[in-house]
CSV table of C-alpha atoms in Angstrom, one decimal:
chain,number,residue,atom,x,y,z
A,134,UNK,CA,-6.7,12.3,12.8
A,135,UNK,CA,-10.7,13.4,12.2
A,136,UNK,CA,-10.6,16.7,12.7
A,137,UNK,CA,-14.4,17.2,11.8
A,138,UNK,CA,-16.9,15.1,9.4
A,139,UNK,CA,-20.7,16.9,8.9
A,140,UNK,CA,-21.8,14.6,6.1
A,141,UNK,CA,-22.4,10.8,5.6
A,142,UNK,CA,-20.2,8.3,4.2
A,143,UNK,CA,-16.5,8.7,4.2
A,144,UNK,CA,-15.5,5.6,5.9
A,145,UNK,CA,-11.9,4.3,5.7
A,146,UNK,CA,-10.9,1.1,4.1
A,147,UNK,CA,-8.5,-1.2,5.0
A,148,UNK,CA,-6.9,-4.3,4.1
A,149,UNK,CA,-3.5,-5.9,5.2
A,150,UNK,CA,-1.5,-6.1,2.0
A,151,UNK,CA,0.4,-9.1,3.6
A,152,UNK,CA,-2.6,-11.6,3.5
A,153,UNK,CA,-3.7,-10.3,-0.1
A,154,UNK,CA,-0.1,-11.4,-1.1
A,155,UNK,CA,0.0,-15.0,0.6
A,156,UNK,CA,-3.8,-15.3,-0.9
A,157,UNK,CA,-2.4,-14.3,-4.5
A,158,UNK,CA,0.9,-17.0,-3.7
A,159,UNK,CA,-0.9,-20.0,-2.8
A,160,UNK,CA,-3.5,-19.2,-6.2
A,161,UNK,CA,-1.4,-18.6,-8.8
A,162,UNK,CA,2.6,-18.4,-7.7
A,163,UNK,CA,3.4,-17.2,-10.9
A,164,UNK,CA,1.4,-13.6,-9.6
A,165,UNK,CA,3.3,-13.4,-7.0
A,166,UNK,CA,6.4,-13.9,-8.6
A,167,UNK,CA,6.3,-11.3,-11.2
A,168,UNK,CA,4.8,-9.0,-8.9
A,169,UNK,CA,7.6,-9.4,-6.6
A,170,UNK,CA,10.3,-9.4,-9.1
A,171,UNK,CA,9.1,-6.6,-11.7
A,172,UNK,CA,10.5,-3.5,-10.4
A,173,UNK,CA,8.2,-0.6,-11.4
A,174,UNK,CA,8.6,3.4,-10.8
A,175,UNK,CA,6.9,5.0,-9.0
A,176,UNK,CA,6.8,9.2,-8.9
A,177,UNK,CA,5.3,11.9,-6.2
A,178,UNK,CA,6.0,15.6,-6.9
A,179,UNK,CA,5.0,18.7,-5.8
A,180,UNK,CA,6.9,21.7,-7.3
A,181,UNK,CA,5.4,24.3,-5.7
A,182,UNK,CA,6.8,22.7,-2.0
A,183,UNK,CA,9.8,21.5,-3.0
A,184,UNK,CA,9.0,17.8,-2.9
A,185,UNK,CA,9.8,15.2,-6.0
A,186,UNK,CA,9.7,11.9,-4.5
A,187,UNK,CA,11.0,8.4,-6.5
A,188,UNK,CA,11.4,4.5,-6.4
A,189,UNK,CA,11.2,2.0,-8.0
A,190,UNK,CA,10.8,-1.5,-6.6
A,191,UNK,CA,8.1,-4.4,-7.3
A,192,UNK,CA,4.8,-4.1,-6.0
A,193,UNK,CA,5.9,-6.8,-3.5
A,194,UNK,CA,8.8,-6.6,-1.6
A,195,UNK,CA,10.4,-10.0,-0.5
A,196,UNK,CA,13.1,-10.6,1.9
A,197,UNK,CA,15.7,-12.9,0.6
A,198,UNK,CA,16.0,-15.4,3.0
A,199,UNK,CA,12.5,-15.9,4.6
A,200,UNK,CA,10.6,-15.2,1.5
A,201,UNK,CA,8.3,-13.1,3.1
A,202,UNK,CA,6.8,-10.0,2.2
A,203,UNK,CA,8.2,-6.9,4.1
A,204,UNK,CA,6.9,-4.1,2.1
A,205,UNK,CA,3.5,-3.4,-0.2
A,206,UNK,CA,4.2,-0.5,-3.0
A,207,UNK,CA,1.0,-0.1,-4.2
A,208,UNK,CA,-0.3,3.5,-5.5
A,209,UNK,CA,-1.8,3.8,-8.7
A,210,UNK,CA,-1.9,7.1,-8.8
A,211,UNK,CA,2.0,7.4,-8.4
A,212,UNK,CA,3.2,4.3,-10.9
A,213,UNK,CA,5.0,5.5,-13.7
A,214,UNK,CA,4.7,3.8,-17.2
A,215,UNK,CA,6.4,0.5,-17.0
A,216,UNK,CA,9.3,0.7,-19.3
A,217,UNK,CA,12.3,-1.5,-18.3
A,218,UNK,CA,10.7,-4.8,-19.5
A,219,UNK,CA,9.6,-6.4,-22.7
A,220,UNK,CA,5.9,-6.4,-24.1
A,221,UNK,CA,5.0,-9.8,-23.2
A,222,UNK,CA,6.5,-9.3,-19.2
A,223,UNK,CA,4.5,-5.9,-19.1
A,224,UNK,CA,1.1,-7.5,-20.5
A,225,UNK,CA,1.9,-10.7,-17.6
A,226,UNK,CA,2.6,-7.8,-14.9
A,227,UNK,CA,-0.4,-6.0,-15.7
A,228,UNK,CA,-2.5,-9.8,-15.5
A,229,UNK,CA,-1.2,-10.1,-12.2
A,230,UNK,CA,-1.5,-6.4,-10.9
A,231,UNK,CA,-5.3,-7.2,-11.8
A,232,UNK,CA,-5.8,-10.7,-10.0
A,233,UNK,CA,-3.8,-8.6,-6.8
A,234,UNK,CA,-6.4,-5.6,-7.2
A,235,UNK,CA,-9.1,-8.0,-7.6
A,236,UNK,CA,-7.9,-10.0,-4.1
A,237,UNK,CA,-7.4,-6.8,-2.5
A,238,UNK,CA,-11.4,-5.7,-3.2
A,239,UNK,CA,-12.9,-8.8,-2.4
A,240,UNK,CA,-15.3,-7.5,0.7
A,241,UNK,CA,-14.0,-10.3,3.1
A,242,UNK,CA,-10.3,-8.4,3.0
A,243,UNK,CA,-11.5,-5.3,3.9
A,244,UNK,CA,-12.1,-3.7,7.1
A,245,UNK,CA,-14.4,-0.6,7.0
A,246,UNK,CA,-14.0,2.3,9.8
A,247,UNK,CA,-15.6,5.2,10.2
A,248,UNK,CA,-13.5,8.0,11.9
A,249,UNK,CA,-15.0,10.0,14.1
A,250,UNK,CA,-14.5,13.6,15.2
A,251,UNK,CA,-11.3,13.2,17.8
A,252,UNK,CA,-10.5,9.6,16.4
A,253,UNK,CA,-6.8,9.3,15.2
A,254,UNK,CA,-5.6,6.0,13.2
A,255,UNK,CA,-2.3,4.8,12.9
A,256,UNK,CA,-1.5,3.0,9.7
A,257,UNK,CA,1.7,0.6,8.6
A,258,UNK,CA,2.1,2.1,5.2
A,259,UNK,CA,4.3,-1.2,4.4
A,260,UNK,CA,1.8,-3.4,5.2
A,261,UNK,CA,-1.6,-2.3,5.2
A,262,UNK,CA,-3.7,-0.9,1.9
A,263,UNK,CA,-5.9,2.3,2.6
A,264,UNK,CA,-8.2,4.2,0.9
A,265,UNK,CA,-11.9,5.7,1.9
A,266,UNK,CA,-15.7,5.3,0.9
A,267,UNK,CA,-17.2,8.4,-0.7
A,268,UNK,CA,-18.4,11.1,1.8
A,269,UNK,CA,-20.9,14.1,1.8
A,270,UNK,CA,-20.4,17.4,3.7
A,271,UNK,CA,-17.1,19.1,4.8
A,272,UNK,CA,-14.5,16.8,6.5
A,273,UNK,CA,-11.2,17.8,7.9
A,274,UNK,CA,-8.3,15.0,8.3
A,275,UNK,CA,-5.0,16.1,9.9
A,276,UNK,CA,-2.4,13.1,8.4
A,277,UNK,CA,1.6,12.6,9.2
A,278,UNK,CA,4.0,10.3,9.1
A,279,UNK,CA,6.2,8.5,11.3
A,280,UNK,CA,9.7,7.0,10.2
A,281,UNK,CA,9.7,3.3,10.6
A,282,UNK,CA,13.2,3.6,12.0
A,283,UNK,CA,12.8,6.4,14.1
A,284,UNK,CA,9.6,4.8,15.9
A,285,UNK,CA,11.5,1.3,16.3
A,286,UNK,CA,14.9,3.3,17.6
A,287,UNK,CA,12.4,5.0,20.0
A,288,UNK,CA,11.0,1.9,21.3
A,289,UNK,CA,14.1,0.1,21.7
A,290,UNK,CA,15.2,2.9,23.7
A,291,UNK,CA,12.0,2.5,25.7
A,292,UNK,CA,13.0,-0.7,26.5
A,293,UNK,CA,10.0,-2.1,24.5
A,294,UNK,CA,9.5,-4.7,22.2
A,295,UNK,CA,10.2,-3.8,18.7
């Protein structure tokens, strides 16, 4: 939710993870396979509020039966070194990991929005890859988050589609 942006710039980025990961199949399946295979760590702690935070799963998840992505865990800033995998595996991973980033950056797989004052964006953090532009000024962003499972339970009971 924009709470307040005086400054230029500052626009969010988006980019559904899903088509990134079908684009990086069909080119080179062999991407897509170690990047949906390697399970990698993945750490989030903050000490002074309580909160250490830890997974580890491949960058892609794939469901067993349809072989379709479900789940994107992409976050640079949380991946821990990569450490339960030989040298050769890790140097393959880290090729792929760069043909996904490149995919992911190419300007026809990003949608840019600019969030205005009052404007509140809901974002599937399994699916959909976000980050921002650089801004100037003071901006103020009020962000939560929603359990999957609670939202679906809620809608089921709703009586809508979920």
């Amino acid at each position: 939710h924009c709470m307040r942006h005086e400054g230029t710039g500052g626009g969010s980025l988006l980019v559904d993870g899903f088509h990134v990961a079908d684009q990086i199949r069909r080119r080179n399946p062999m991407d897509f396979e170690i990047l949906s295979r390697l399970p990698v760590k993945h750490e989030y702690t903050e000490k002074e509020n309580g909160i250490c935070m830890s997974a580890e799963a491949p960058v892609l998840n794939v469901d067993p039966f349809s072989q379709e992505p479900y789940l994107i865990r992409y976050n640079d800033y949380d991946r821990c070194p990569i450490n339960t995998a030989t040298y050769d595996m890790v140097h393959r991973w880290y090729e792929a990991h760069r043909n996904f980033v490149t995919e992911m950056r190419k300007p026809e797989n990003i949608l840019t929005l600019k969030l205005e004052p009052g404007t509140v964006m809901f974002v599937d953090n399994r699916r959909i890859l976000h980050g921002r532009e650089s801004f100037t000024g003071n901006r103020k962003l009020f962000g939560f988050f929603l359990f999957r499972d609670d939202l679906l339970n809620k809608a089921r009971l709703l009586g809508l589609q979920a």
